[in-house]
PDB file of C-alpha atoms in Angstrom:
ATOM      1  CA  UNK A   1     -58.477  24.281  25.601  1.00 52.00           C
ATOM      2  CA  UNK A   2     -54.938  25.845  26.949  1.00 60.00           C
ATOM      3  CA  UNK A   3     -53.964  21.960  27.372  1.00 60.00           C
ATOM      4  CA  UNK A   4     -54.995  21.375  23.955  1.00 64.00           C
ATOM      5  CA  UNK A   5     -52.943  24.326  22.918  1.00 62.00           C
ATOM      6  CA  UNK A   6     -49.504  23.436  24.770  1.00 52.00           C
ATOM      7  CA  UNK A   7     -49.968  19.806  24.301  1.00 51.00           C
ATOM      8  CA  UNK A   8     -49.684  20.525  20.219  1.00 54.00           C
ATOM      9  CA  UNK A   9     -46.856  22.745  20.932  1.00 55.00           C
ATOM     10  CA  UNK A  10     -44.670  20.393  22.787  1.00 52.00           C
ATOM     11  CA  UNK A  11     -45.329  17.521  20.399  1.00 49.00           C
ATOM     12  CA  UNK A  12     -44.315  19.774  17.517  1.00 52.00           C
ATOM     13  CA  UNK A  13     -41.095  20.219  19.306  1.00 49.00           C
ATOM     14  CA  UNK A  14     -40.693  17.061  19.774  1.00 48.00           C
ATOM     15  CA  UNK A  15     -41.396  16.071  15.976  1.00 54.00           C
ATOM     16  CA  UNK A  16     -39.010  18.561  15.045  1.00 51.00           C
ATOM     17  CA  UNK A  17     -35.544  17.734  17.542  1.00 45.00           C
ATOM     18  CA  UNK A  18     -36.307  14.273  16.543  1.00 53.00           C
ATOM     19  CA  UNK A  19     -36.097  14.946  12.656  1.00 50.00           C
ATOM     20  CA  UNK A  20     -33.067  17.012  13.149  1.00 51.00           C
ATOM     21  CA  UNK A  21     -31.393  14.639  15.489  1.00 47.00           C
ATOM     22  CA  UNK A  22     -30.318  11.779  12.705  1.00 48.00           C
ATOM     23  CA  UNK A  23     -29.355  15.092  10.307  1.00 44.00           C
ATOM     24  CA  UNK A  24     -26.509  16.353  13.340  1.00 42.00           C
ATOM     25  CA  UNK A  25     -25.297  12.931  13.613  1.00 43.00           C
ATOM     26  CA  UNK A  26     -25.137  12.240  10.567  1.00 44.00           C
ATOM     27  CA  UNK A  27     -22.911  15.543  10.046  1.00 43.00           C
ATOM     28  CA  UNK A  28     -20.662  14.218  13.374  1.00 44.00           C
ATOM     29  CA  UNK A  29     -20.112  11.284  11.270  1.00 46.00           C
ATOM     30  CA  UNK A  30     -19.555  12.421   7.914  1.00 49.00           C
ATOM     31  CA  UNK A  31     -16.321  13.959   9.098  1.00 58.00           C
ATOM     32  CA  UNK A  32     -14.919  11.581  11.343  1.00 82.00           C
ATOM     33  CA  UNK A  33     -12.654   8.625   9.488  1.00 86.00           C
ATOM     34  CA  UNK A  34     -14.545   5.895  10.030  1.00 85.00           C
ATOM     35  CA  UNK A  35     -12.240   2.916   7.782  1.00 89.00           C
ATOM     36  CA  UNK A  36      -8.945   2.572   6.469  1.00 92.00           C
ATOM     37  CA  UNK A  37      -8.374   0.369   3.849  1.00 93.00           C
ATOM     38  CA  UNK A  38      -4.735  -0.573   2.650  1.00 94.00           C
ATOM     39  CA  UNK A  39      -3.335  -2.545  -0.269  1.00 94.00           C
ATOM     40  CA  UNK A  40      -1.530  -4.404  -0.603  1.00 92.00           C
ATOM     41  CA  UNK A  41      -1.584  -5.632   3.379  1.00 92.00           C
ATOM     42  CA  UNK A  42       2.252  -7.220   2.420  1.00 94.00           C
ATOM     43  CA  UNK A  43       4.995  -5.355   1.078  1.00 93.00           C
ATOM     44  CA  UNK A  44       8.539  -5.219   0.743  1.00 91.00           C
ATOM     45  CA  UNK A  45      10.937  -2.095   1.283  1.00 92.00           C
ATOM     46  CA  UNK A  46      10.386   0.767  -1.631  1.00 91.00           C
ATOM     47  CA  UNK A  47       7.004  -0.796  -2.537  1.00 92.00           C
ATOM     48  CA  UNK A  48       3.996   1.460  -3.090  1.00 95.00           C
ATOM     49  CA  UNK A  49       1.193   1.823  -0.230  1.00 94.00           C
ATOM     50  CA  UNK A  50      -2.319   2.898  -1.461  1.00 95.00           C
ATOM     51  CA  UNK A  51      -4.190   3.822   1.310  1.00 95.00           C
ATOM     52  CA  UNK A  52      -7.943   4.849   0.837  1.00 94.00           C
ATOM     53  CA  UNK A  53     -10.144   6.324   4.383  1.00 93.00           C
ATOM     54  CA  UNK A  54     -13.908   6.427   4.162  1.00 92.00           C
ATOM     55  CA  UNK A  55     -15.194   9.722   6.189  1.00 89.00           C
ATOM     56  CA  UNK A  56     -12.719  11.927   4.494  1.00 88.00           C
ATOM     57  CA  UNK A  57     -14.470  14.185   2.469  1.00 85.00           C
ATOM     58  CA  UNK A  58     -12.128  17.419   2.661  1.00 87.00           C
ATOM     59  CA  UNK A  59      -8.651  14.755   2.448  1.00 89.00           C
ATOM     60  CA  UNK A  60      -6.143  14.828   5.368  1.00 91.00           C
ATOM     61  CA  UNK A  61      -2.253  12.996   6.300  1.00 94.00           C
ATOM     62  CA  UNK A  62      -1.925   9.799   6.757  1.00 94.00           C
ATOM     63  CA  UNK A  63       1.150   8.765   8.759  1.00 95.00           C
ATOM     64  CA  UNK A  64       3.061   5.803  10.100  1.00 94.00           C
ATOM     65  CA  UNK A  65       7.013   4.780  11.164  1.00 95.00           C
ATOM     66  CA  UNK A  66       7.216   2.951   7.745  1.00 94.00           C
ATOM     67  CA  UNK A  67       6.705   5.705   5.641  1.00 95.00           C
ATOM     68  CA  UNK A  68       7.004   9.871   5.535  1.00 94.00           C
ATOM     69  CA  UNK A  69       3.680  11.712   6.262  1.00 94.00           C
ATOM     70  CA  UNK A  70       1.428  11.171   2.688  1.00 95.00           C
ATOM     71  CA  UNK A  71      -1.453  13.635   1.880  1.00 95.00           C
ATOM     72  CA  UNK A  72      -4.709  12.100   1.132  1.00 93.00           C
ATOM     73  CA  UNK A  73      -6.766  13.760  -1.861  1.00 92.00           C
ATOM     74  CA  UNK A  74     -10.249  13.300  -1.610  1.00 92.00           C
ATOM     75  CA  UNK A  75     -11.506  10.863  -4.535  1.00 87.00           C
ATOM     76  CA  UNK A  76     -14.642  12.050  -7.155  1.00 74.00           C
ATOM     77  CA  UNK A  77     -15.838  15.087  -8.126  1.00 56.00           C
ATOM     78  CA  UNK A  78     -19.356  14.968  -7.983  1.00 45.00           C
ATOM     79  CA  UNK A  79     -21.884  14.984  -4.985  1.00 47.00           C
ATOM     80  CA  UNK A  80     -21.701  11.249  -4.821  1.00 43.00           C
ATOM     81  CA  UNK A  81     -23.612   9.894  -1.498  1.00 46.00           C
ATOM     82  CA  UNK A  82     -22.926  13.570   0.319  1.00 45.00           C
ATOM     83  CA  UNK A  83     -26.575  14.307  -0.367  1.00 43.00           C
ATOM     84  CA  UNK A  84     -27.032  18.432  -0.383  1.00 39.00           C
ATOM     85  CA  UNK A  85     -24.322  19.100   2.246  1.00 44.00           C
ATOM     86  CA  UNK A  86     -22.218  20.152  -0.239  1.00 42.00           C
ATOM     87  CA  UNK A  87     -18.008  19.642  -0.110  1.00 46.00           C
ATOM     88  CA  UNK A  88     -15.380  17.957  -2.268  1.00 48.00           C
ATOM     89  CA  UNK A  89     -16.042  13.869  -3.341  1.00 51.00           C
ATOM     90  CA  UNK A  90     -17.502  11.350  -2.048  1.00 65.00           C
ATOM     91  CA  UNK A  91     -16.623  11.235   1.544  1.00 86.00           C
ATOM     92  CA  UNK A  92     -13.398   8.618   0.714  1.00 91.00           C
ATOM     93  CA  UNK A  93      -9.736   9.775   0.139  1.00 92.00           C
ATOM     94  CA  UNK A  94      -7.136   8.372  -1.003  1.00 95.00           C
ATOM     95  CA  UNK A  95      -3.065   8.677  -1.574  1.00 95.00           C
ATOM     96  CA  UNK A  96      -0.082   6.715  -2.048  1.00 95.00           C
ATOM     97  CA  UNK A  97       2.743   6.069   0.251  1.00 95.00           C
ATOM     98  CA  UNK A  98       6.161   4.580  -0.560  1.00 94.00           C
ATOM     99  CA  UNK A  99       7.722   2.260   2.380  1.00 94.00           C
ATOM    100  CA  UNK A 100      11.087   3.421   3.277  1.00 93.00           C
ATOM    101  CA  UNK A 101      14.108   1.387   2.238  1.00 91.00           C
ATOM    102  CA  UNK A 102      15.239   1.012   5.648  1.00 91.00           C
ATOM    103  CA  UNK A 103      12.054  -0.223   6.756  1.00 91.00           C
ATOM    104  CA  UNK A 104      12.663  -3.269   9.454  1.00 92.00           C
ATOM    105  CA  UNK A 105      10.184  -6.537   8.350  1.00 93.00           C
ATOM    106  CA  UNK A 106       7.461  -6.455  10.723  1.00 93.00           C
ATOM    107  CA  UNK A 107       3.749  -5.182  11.397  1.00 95.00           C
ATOM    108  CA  UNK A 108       2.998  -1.277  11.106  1.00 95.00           C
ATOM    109  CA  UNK A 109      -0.033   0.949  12.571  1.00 95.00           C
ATOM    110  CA  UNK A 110      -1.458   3.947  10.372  1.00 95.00           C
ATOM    111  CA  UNK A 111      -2.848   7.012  11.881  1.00 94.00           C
ATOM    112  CA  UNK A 112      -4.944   9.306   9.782  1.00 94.00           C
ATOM    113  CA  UNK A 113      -5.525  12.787  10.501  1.00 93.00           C
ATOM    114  CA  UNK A 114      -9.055  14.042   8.430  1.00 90.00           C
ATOM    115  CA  UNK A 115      -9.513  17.833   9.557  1.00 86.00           C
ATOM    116  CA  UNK A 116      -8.368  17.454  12.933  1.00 88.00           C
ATOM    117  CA  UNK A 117     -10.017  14.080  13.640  1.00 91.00           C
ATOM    118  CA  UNK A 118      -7.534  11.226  14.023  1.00 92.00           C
ATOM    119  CA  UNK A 119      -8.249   6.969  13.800  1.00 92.00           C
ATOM    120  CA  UNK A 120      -5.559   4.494  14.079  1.00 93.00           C
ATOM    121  CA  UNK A 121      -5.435   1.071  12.335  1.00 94.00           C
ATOM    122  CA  UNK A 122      -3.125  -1.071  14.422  1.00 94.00           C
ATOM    123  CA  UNK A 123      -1.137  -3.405  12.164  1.00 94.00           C
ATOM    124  CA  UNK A 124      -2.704  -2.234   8.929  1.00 93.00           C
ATOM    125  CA  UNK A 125       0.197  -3.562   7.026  1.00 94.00           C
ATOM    126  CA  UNK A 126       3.201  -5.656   6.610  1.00 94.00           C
ATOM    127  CA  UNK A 127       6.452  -5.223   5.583  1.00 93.00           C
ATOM    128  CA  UNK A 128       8.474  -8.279   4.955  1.00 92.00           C
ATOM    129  CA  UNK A 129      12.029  -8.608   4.005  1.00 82.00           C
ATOM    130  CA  UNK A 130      13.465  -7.509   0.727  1.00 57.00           C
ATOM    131  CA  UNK A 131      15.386  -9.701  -2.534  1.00 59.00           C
ATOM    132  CA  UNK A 132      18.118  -8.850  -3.597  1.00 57.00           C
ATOM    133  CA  UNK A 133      17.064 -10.285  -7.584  1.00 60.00           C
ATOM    134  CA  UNK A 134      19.012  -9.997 -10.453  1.00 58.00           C
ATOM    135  CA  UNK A 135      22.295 -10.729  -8.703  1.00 57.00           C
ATOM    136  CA  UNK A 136      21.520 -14.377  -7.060  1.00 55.00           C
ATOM    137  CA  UNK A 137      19.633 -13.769  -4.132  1.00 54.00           C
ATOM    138  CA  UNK A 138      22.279 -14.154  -1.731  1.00 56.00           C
ATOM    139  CA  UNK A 139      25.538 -12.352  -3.265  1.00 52.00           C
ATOM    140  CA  UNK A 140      26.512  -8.578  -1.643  1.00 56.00           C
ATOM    141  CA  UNK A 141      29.808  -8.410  -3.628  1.00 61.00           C
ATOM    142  CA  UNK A 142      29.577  -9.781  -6.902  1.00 67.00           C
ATOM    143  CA  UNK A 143      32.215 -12.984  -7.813  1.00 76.00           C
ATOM    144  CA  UNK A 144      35.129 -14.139  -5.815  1.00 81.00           C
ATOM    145  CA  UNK A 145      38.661 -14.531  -7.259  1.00 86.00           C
ATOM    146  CA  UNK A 146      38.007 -17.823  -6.994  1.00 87.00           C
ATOM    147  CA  UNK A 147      34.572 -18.079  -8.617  1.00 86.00           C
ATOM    148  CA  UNK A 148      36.243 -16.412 -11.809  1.00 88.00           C
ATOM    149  CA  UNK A 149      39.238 -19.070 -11.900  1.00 92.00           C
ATOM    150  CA  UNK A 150      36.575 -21.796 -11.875  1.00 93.00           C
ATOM    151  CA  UNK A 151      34.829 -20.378 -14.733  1.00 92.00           C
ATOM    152  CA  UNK A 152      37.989 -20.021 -16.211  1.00 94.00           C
ATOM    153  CA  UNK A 153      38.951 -23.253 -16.020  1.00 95.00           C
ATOM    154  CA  UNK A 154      35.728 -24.855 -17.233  1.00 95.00           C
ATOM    155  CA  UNK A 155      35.562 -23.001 -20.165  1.00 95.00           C
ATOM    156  CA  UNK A 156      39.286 -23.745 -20.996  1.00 95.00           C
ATOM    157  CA  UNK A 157      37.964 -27.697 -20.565  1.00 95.00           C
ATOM    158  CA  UNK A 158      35.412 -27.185 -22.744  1.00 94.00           C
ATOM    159  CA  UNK A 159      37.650 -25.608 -25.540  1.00 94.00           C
ATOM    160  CA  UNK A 160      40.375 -28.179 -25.468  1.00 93.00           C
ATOM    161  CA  UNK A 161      37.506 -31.099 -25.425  1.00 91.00           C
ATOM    162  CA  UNK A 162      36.185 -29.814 -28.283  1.00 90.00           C
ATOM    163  CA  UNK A 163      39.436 -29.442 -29.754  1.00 89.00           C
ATOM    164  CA  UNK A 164      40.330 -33.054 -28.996  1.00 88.00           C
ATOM    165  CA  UNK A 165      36.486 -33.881 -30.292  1.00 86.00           C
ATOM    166  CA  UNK A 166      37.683 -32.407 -33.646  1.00 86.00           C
ATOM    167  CA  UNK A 167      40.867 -33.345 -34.100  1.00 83.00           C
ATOM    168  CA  UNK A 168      39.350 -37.160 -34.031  1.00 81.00           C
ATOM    169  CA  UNK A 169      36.557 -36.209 -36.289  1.00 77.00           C
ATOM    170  CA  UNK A 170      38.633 -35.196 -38.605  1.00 72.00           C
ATOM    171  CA  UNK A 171      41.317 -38.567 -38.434  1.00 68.00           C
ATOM    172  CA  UNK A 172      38.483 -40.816 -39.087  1.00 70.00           C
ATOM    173  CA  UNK A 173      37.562 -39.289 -41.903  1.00 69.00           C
ATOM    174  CA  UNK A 174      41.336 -39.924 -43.289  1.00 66.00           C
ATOM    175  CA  UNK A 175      40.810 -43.260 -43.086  1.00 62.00           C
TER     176      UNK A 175
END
């Protein structure tokens, strides 16, 4: 009868460290960043960087050499998928970084800091090379002397040709 007695006990204990087993590892993980998404994964020098982390209930940094250090809000309001463990969101935060304007073209690593836990995403994005649009791609100073004197001269073609173009019109109609 005593084993009886001591054999229900320890398979109680059991049953109960292996229920609450999943529930503390599932708390270990809730907290820890576990992804890091980033769009878009190319961008050019003062373009905007939304970065979203999944396991970042409570928000955190995120930081990298492209960009200064950008807080990360958690995103929702509600419970979402936390269950009853209470906290802020969903689990996911997000913010939005802007690349530096002296940002060299080339692969970049972000490391995210969620309440003391850190994960780094080697090469998460890309910054290529910047245009220079709306003044021809190419130009740093604007028109040459010698740019303006061509211009100059064509239109100075084009108003004594249609001067001479004119002048003839109107002759033939003389006649």
């Amino acid at each position: 009868m005593r084993n009886t007695r001591a054999l229900a006990v320890a398979g109680a204990a059991v049953a109960a460290l292996g229920l609450s087993a999943p529930a503390a590892v599932a708390a270990v993980a809730w907290e820890t960043p576990s992804n890091i998404t980033v769009l878009p994964s190319v961008i050019a020098p003062g373009g905007q960087l939304t970065i979203t982390v999944d396991g970042c209930r409570s928000g955190g940094t995120a930081t990298s050499n492209a960009f200064s250090p950008t807080r990360l809000s958690p995103v929702g309001g509600g419970k979402g998928n936390e269950g009853d463990r209470g906290g802020a969101g969903s689990g996911t935060a997000r913010g939005t970084a802007v690349i530096n304007s002296n940002a060299r073209p080339g692969p970049y690593d972000i490391t995210v800091d969620c309440g003391g836990r850190t994960m780094t995403k080697p090469q998460a994005f890309t910054v290529i090379g910047g245009v220079r649009g709306g003044i021809g791609g190419s130009t740093t100073t604007g028109a040459t002397p010698t740019d303006v004197a061509i211009g100059g001269g064509l239109v100075a073609a084009a108003v004594v040709g249609g001067g001479v173009f004119w002048m003839r019109r109107r002759a033939e109609r003389r006649i």
